[in-house]
Amino acid sequence: MKQFIAFVRKEFFHIFRDRRTMLILLGMPVVQIILFGFAITTEVRNVRVAVLDPSNDAVTRRIIDRVDASEYFTVIRRLHSPEEAERFFRSGDIDMAIVFSERFSDNLYIGEAGVQIISDATDPNMATMQAGYATNIISMVRQDMLPPGVRVSAIVPQVKLLYNPQMKSAYNFVPGVMGLILMLICAMMTSISIVREKETGTMEVLLVSPVKPLFIILAKAVPYFVLSFVNLITILLLSVYALHVPVAGSLFWLIAVSLLFIFVSLALGLLISTVTRTQVAAMLVSGLMLMMPTMLLSGMIFPIESMPAILQGISTVIPARWYIQAVRKLMIEGVDISLVLTEIGILTVMAVLLITVSFKKFKNRLE
């Protein structure tokens, strides 16, 4: 029994001495419960609403105030034309628009007053929920909210879904799957490949060869770049011909943005390889830093707008978030490349920073 207790104590000492193991054992459950508890939500929150109200009478103002006062919606813009609403949808500035008919209050007497809810259906589930919440709020405008003399039972809005009127779920998950697959193949596989060389001791053998270290690292990354490009083409072909998700925008710019994202992922994989010594550690770091945040905080499955502010801030440093946004705009909405410059700029900055830090740390580590 004493020998058994001694071995148990020894194992405890080994675990306590390894800070990375302690971080994984004690830190991972905390991170997971926070992410799963706050990021995984189907609630509608912080929906940006624009309003087109040509009548601007007492009834429409009360309806708008009721929508804005709810915990789900925030009225951020007043529109002057339907074309203006379409422009804001394409630029990603609004999530939903409410359009009232002219002379809304007068038409209530004869039952011809109309109100339309327009929602971005690139995420069909969220668009349906947003439209349902807004419909309930508007329909609750009863006699106590209306001026004296107006007798209507309820106001039932008409719902219009943009970009995905058939409500196909493929329109939502195809961009997310593209981001997840490219991120995992490029970053995770690259980091494991380089760490494998370091773990077996063959990296030092390669570095004493006449080839410069930079070209050795690039040679390790090129196959994954090519495989990722093949995967990209495969995903696009399956999306168009099997899932019937059309490429509404420019195919050239879609591929160009994807290649930029692949480069960012390769640089991230190289950075992971500099901070880990074993393949197991590289897998764990990749799983914690890439897979979970990409799935939960990139907007792939759950809307970023519904997350707490601190998780929204964390999501800004996840490359997949900006890539998925760009793919949805180019592939689903069919916008011009000028409306994707923000995402391209952020990915470019990430690529430059990651590749600079990665090569610098890699060189210092090998020395």
C-alpha positions as a printed NumPy array, in Angstrom:
array([[  0.   ,   0.   ,   0.   ],
       [  2.837,   2.415,   0.803],
       [  4.394,   1.763,  -2.598],
       [  1.033,   2.384,  -4.292],
       [  0.579,   5.666,  -2.399],
       [  4.111,   6.675,  -3.328],
       [  3.368,   6.099,  -7.026],
       [  0.149,   8.099,  -6.729],
       [  2.052,  10.986,  -5.145],
       [  4.647,  10.782,  -7.895],
       [  1.95 ,  11.077, -10.564],
       [  0.431,  14.071,  -8.801],
       [  3.833,  15.743,  -8.704],
       [  4.308,  15.11 , -12.433],
       [  0.93 ,  16.661, -13.205],
       [  1.438,  19.669, -10.927],
       [  4.851,  20.382, -12.449],
       [  3.409,  20.528, -15.976],
       [  1.618,  23.859, -16.195],
       [  0.17 ,  23.09 , -19.61 ],
       [ -1.434,  19.899, -18.311],
       [ -2.885,  21.77 , -15.357],
       [ -4.215,  24.447, -17.694],
       [ -5.918,  21.826, -19.849],
       [ -7.334,  19.887, -16.893],
       [ -8.644,  22.865, -14.961],
       [ -8.962,  25.561, -17.603],
       [-10.705,  23.638, -20.363],
       [-13.915,  22.954, -18.38 ],
       [-14.155,  26.652, -17.477],
       [-13.684,  27.74 , -21.085],
       [-16.16 ,  25.165, -22.368],
       [-18.923,  26.013, -19.91 ],
       [-18.543,  29.721, -20.656],
       [-18.577,  29.217, -24.426],
       [-21.402,  26.689, -24.438],
       [-23.394,  28.629, -21.875],
       [-23.239,  32.042, -23.52 ],
       [-22.351,  31.466, -27.182],
       [-24.831,  28.672, -27.866],
       [-28.072,  30.575, -27.855],
       [-31.071,  30.656, -30.154],
       [-32.435,  33.833, -28.619],
       [-32.956,  36.942, -30.732],
       [-30.928,  39.847, -29.402],
       [-29.429,  43.101, -30.677],
       [-31.172,  42.931, -34.06 ],
       [-30.375,  46.089, -36.023],
       [-33.598,  47.467, -37.515],
       [-34.204,  50.134, -40.134],
       [-37.632,  51.717, -40.597],
       [-39.281,  53.124, -43.723],
       [-42.256,  55.181, -42.529],
       [-43.664,  57.465, -45.237],
       [-46.825,  58.221, -43.215],
       [-45.04 ,  59.159, -39.961],
       [-48.303,  59.337, -38.002],
       [-49.11 ,  58.629, -34.372],
       [-49.816,  54.924, -34.887],
       [-46.598,  54.136, -36.764],
       [-44.533,  56.112, -34.248],
       [-46.047,  54.074, -31.417],
       [-45.328,  50.831, -33.218],
       [-41.728,  51.893, -33.853],
       [-41.288,  52.913, -30.221],
       [-42.683,  49.558, -29.084],
       [-40.236,  47.674, -31.343],
       [-37.293,  49.824, -30.251],
       [-38.211,  49.425, -26.567],
       [-38.111,  45.631, -26.759],
       [-35.008,  43.752, -25.633],
       [-34.67 ,  42.106, -29.027],
       [-34.524,  44.998, -31.491],
       [-32.714,  48.311, -31.855],
       [-33.939,  50.832, -34.406],
       [-30.758,  52.35 , -35.803],
       [-31.855,  53.961, -39.083],
       [-34.759,  55.787, -40.697],
       [-35.008,  55.031, -44.387],
       [-36.266,  57.228, -47.209],
       [-36.677,  54.676, -50.009],
       [-36.748,  50.901, -50.604],
       [-33.485,  51.184, -52.551],
       [-31.817,  52.564, -49.443],
       [-32.961,  49.504, -47.465],
       [-31.473,  47.17 , -50.069],
       [-28.167,  49.053, -49.937],
       [-27.934,  48.739, -46.153],
       [-28.773,  45.029, -46.331],
       [-25.984,  44.44 , -48.834],
       [-23.451,  46.377, -46.781],
       [-24.39 ,  44.409, -43.667],
       [-25.424,  47.488, -41.661],
       [-28.916,  46.207, -40.812],
       [-30.49 ,  42.831, -40.064],
       [-34.152,  43.685, -40.579],
       [-36.327,  46.428, -42.058],
       [-39.902,  47.447, -41.246],
       [-41.804,  49.17 , -44.054],
       [-45.136,  50.94 , -43.455],
       [-47.636,  51.852, -46.142],
       [-48.518,  55.47 , -46.889],
       [-51.318,  57.076, -44.852],
       [-51.104,  54.155, -42.463],
       [-53.407,  55.564, -39.771],
       [-56.154,  56.573, -42.24 ],
       [-56.089,  53.162, -43.937],
       [-56.67 ,  51.409, -40.644],
       [-60.35 ,  52.438, -40.827],
       [-60.881,  50.588, -44.09 ],
       [-58.593,  47.667, -43.34 ],
       [-55.978,  48.524, -45.977],
       [-53.101,  49.545, -43.716],
       [-50.029,  47.496, -44.486],
       [-46.708,  46.833, -42.815],
       [-43.939,  44.623, -44.173],
       [-41.068,  42.962, -42.316],
       [-37.975,  42.339, -44.452],
       [-35.329,  40.035, -42.98 ],
       [-31.954,  38.747, -44.167],
       [-32.491,  35.   , -44.707],
       [-28.884,  33.971, -45.327],
       [-29.397,  32.436, -41.884],
       [-32.945,  31.088, -42.385],
       [-33.558,  29.984, -38.799],
       [-32.551,  33.326, -37.319],
       [-34.479,  35.246, -39.986],
       [-37.633,  33.293, -39.169],
       [-37.209,  33.946, -35.453],
       [-36.558,  37.661, -35.982],
       [-39.63 ,  38.01 , -38.197],
       [-41.717,  36.058, -35.69 ],
       [-40.624,  38.226, -32.759],
       [-41.31 ,  41.43 , -34.706],
       [-44.691,  40.124, -35.898],
       [-45.739,  39.373, -32.325],
       [-44.728,  42.834, -31.123],
       [-46.547,  44.617, -33.952],
       [-49.608,  42.373, -33.686],
       [-49.909,  43.241, -29.996],
       [-50.764,  46.831, -30.894],
       [-54.371,  46.728, -29.713],
       [-56.996,  49.318, -28.907],
       [-55.03 ,  50.814, -26.008],
       [-52.202,  51.706, -28.402],
       [-54.434,  53.241, -31.073],
       [-56.077,  56.666, -31.188],
       [-59.75 ,  56.991, -30.165],
       [-62.128,  55.978, -32.937],
       [-59.851,  53.441, -34.575],
       [-61.319,  49.948, -34.35 ],
       [-59.032,  47.143, -35.51 ],
       [-58.414,  43.752, -33.945],
       [-54.756,  43.443, -34.845],
       [-52.14 ,  44.5  , -37.362],
       [-50.641,  41.482, -39.15 ],
       [-47.376,  42.254, -40.984],
       [-46.317,  40.724, -44.266],
       [-42.946,  38.946, -44.059],
       [-40.376,  39.022, -46.866],
       [-37.136,  37.   , -46.676],
       [-34.169,  38.273, -48.69 ],
       [-31.509,  36.166, -50.466],
       [-33.035,  32.839, -49.404],
       [-36.82 ,  32.862, -49.881],
       [-36.909,  29.037, -50.095],
       [-35.493,  28.902, -46.538],
       [-32.791,  26.385, -47.492],
       [-30.459,  25.646, -44.585],
       [-27.597,  24.991, -47.019],
       [-27.398,  28.725, -47.674],
       [-26.351,  29.13 , -44.047],
       [-24.05 ,  26.2  , -43.343],
       [-22.069,  26.085, -46.618],
       [-20.039,  29.272, -45.842],
       [-19.472,  28.062, -42.282],
       [-18.333,  24.61 , -43.381],
       [-15.938,  26.203, -45.868],
       [-14.355,  28.247, -43.085],
       [-14.156,  25.292, -40.689],
       [-12.65 ,  22.83 , -43.183],
       [-10.057,  25.241, -44.535],
       [ -9.065,  26.34 , -41.032],
       [ -8.63 ,  22.797, -39.699],
       [ -6.795,  21.407, -42.715],
       [ -4.408,  24.336, -43.069],
       [ -3.704,  25.256, -39.452],
       [ -4.063,  21.967, -37.576],
       [ -2.399,  19.746, -40.156],
       [  0.45 ,  22.211, -40.758],
       [  1.224,  22.537, -37.054],
       [  1.19 ,  18.758, -36.558],
       [  3.388,  18.166, -39.593],
       [  6.105,  20.543, -38.402],
       [  5.894,  19.414, -34.78 ],
       [  6.265,  15.798, -35.962],
       [  9.616,  16.717, -37.494],
       [ 10.71 ,  18.435, -34.28 ],
       [  9.489,  15.573, -32.084],
       [ 11.363,  12.898, -34.057],
       [ 14.492,  15.04 , -34.366],
       [ 14.447,  15.181, -38.16 ],
       [ 13.881,  18.94 , -38.275],
       [ 17.473,  19.545, -37.2  ],
       [ 18.627,  17.224, -39.99 ],
       [ 16.657,  19.25 , -42.52 ],
       [ 18.017,  22.538, -41.208],
       [ 21.674,  21.512, -41.705],
       [ 20.94 ,  20.896, -45.381],
       [ 21.928,  23.534, -47.992],
       [ 18.287,  24.655, -48.248],
       [ 17.395,  27.756, -46.23 ],
       [ 15.022,  27.255, -43.252],
       [ 12.456,  29.546, -44.839],
       [ 12.15 ,  27.307, -47.899],
       [ 11.958,  24.203, -45.712],
       [  8.975,  25.637, -43.844],
       [  7.32 ,  26.783, -47.06 ],
       [  7.87 ,  23.32 , -48.557],
       [  6.005,  21.829, -45.593],
       [  3.113,  24.265, -46.083],
       [  2.693,  24.087, -49.877],
       [  1.061,  20.616, -49.967],
       [ -1.599,  21.705, -47.481],
       [ -2.161,  24.882, -49.492],
       [ -2.759,  22.782, -52.624],
       [ -4.993,  20.302, -50.79 ],
       [ -7.002,  23.153, -49.304],
       [ -7.483,  24.649, -52.754],
       [ -8.724,  21.269, -54.02 ],
       [-11.101,  21.097, -51.05 ],
       [-12.327,  24.595, -51.839],
       [-13.142,  23.666, -55.439],
       [-14.819,  20.441, -54.265],
       [-16.982,  22.293, -51.748],
       [-18.028,  24.861, -54.338],
       [-18.918,  22.18 , -56.907],
       [-20.937,  20.19 , -54.366],
       [-22.649,  23.337, -53.129],
       [-23.742,  24.41 , -56.595],
       [-24.62 ,  21.064, -58.185],
       [-25.62 ,  18.89 , -55.207],
       [-26.995,  21.38 , -52.676],
       [-28.202,  23.891, -55.318],
       [-26.599,  26.877, -53.568],
       [-25.716,  29.331, -56.35 ],
       [-22.674,  31.566, -56.412],
       [-24.546,  34.857, -56.704],
       [-21.428,  37.048, -56.74 ],
       [-18.035,  36.961, -58.419],
       [-16.443,  33.498, -58.463],
       [-13.016,  35.075, -58.969],
       [-13.24 ,  37.183, -55.815],
       [-14.715,  34.285, -53.86 ],
       [-11.682,  32.143, -54.698],
       [ -9.307,  35.054, -54.066],
       [-10.707,  35.675, -50.571],
       [-10.555,  31.935, -49.881],
       [ -6.875,  31.796, -50.85 ],
       [ -6.196,  34.718, -48.502],
       [ -7.946,  32.849, -45.699],
       [ -5.909,  29.709, -46.473],
       [ -2.736,  31.768, -46.146],
       [ -3.913,  33.109, -42.771],
       [ -4.648,  29.571, -41.584],
       [ -1.221,  28.327, -42.666],
       [  0.44 ,  31.152, -40.753],
       [ -1.638,  30.292, -37.691],
       [ -0.582,  26.644, -37.95 ],
       [  3.052,  27.715, -38.124],
       [  2.573,  29.815, -34.994],
       [  1.08 ,  26.829, -33.146],
       [  4.098,  24.739, -34.157],
       [  6.426,  27.237, -32.47 ],
       [  4.728,  27.021, -29.068],
       [  4.328,  23.23 , -28.92 ],
       [  6.87 ,  20.391, -28.787],
       [  4.701,  17.3  , -29.303],
       [  1.954,  16.29 , -31.685],
       [ -0.442,  15.696, -28.813],
       [  0.124,  19.224, -27.54 ],
       [ -0.348,  20.595, -31.046],
       [ -3.65 ,  18.719, -31.362],
       [ -4.878,  20.028, -28.019],
       [ -3.871,  23.616, -28.775],
       [ -5.439,  23.372, -32.224],
       [ -8.643,  21.988, -30.777],
       [ -8.883,  24.689, -28.123],
       [ -7.752,  27.615, -30.257],
       [ -9.276,  26.661, -33.604],
       [-12.105,  24.144, -33.635],
       [-14.224,  25.324, -30.708],
       [-13.91 ,  29.082, -31.332],
       [-14.456,  28.584, -35.057],
       [-17.638,  26.61 , -34.486],
       [-19.038,  28.702, -31.628],
       [-17.771,  32.28 , -32.048],
       [-17.416,  32.778, -35.804],
       [-21.115,  33.074, -36.593],
       [-21.014,  29.697, -38.325],
       [-23.874,  28.277, -36.228],
       [-24.916,  30.894, -33.685],
       [-25.425,  34.618, -34.39 ],
       [-22.696,  36.862, -33.019],
       [-25.19 ,  39.644, -32.301],
       [-26.912,  37.473, -29.677],
       [-23.706,  36.849, -27.707],
       [-22.503,  38.878, -24.714],
       [-20.272,  41.844, -25.526],
       [-17.105,  40.15 , -24.238],
       [-17.599,  37.147, -26.55 ],
       [-18.345,  39.469, -29.458],
       [-15.008,  41.138, -28.757],
       [-13.212,  37.788, -28.685],
       [-14.826,  36.813, -31.989],
       [-13.132,  39.753, -33.735],
       [ -9.742,  37.995, -33.502],
       [-11.055,  34.763, -35.049],
       [-10.149,  34.716, -38.765],
       [-13.039,  32.408, -39.651],
       [-15.565,  35.047, -38.572],
       [-14.427,  37.492, -41.247],
       [-14.052,  34.8  , -43.891],
       [-17.56 ,  33.432, -43.29 ],
       [-18.988,  36.955, -43.466],
       [-17.161,  37.566, -46.748],
       [-18.333,  34.259, -48.243],
       [-21.95 ,  34.948, -47.3  ],
       [-21.786,  38.343, -48.949],
       [-20.051,  37.168, -52.117],
       [-21.679,  33.765, -52.532],
       [-25.19 ,  34.189, -51.114],
       [-25.973,  37.907, -51.35 ],
       [-23.979,  38.533, -54.526],
       [-22.594,  41.89 , -53.432],
       [-19.81 ,  43.814, -55.116],
       [-16.25 ,  43.338, -53.88 ],
       [-16.262,  46.911, -52.541],
       [-18.653,  45.795, -49.786],
       [-16.226,  43.082, -48.645],
       [-13.161,  45.317, -48.308],
       [-13.482,  45.404, -44.509],
       [-13.249,  41.618, -44.231],
       [-10.404,  41.496, -46.773],
       [ -8.493,  44.203, -44.931],
       [ -8.815,  42.446, -41.564],
       [ -7.714,  39.097, -43.012],
       [ -4.747,  40.771, -44.711],
       [ -3.616,  42.37 , -41.447],
       [ -3.985,  39.023, -39.673],
       [ -1.923,  37.307, -42.365],
       [  0.928,  39.815, -42.105],
       [  1.005,  39.738, -38.295],
       [  0.778,  35.946, -38.018],
       [  3.429,  35.202, -40.625],
       [  5.814,  37.793, -39.136],
       [  5.458,  36.531, -35.566],
       [  5.544,  32.891, -36.651],
       [  8.8  ,  33.085, -38.601],
       [ 10.472,  35.214, -35.933],
       [  9.541,  32.843, -33.101],
       [ 10.354,  29.8  , -35.193],
       [ 13.846,  31.061, -35.93 ],
       [ 14.508,  31.975, -32.293],
       [ 13.146,  28.606, -31.091],
       [ 15.45 ,  26.645, -33.362],
       [ 18.46 ,  28.706, -32.276]])
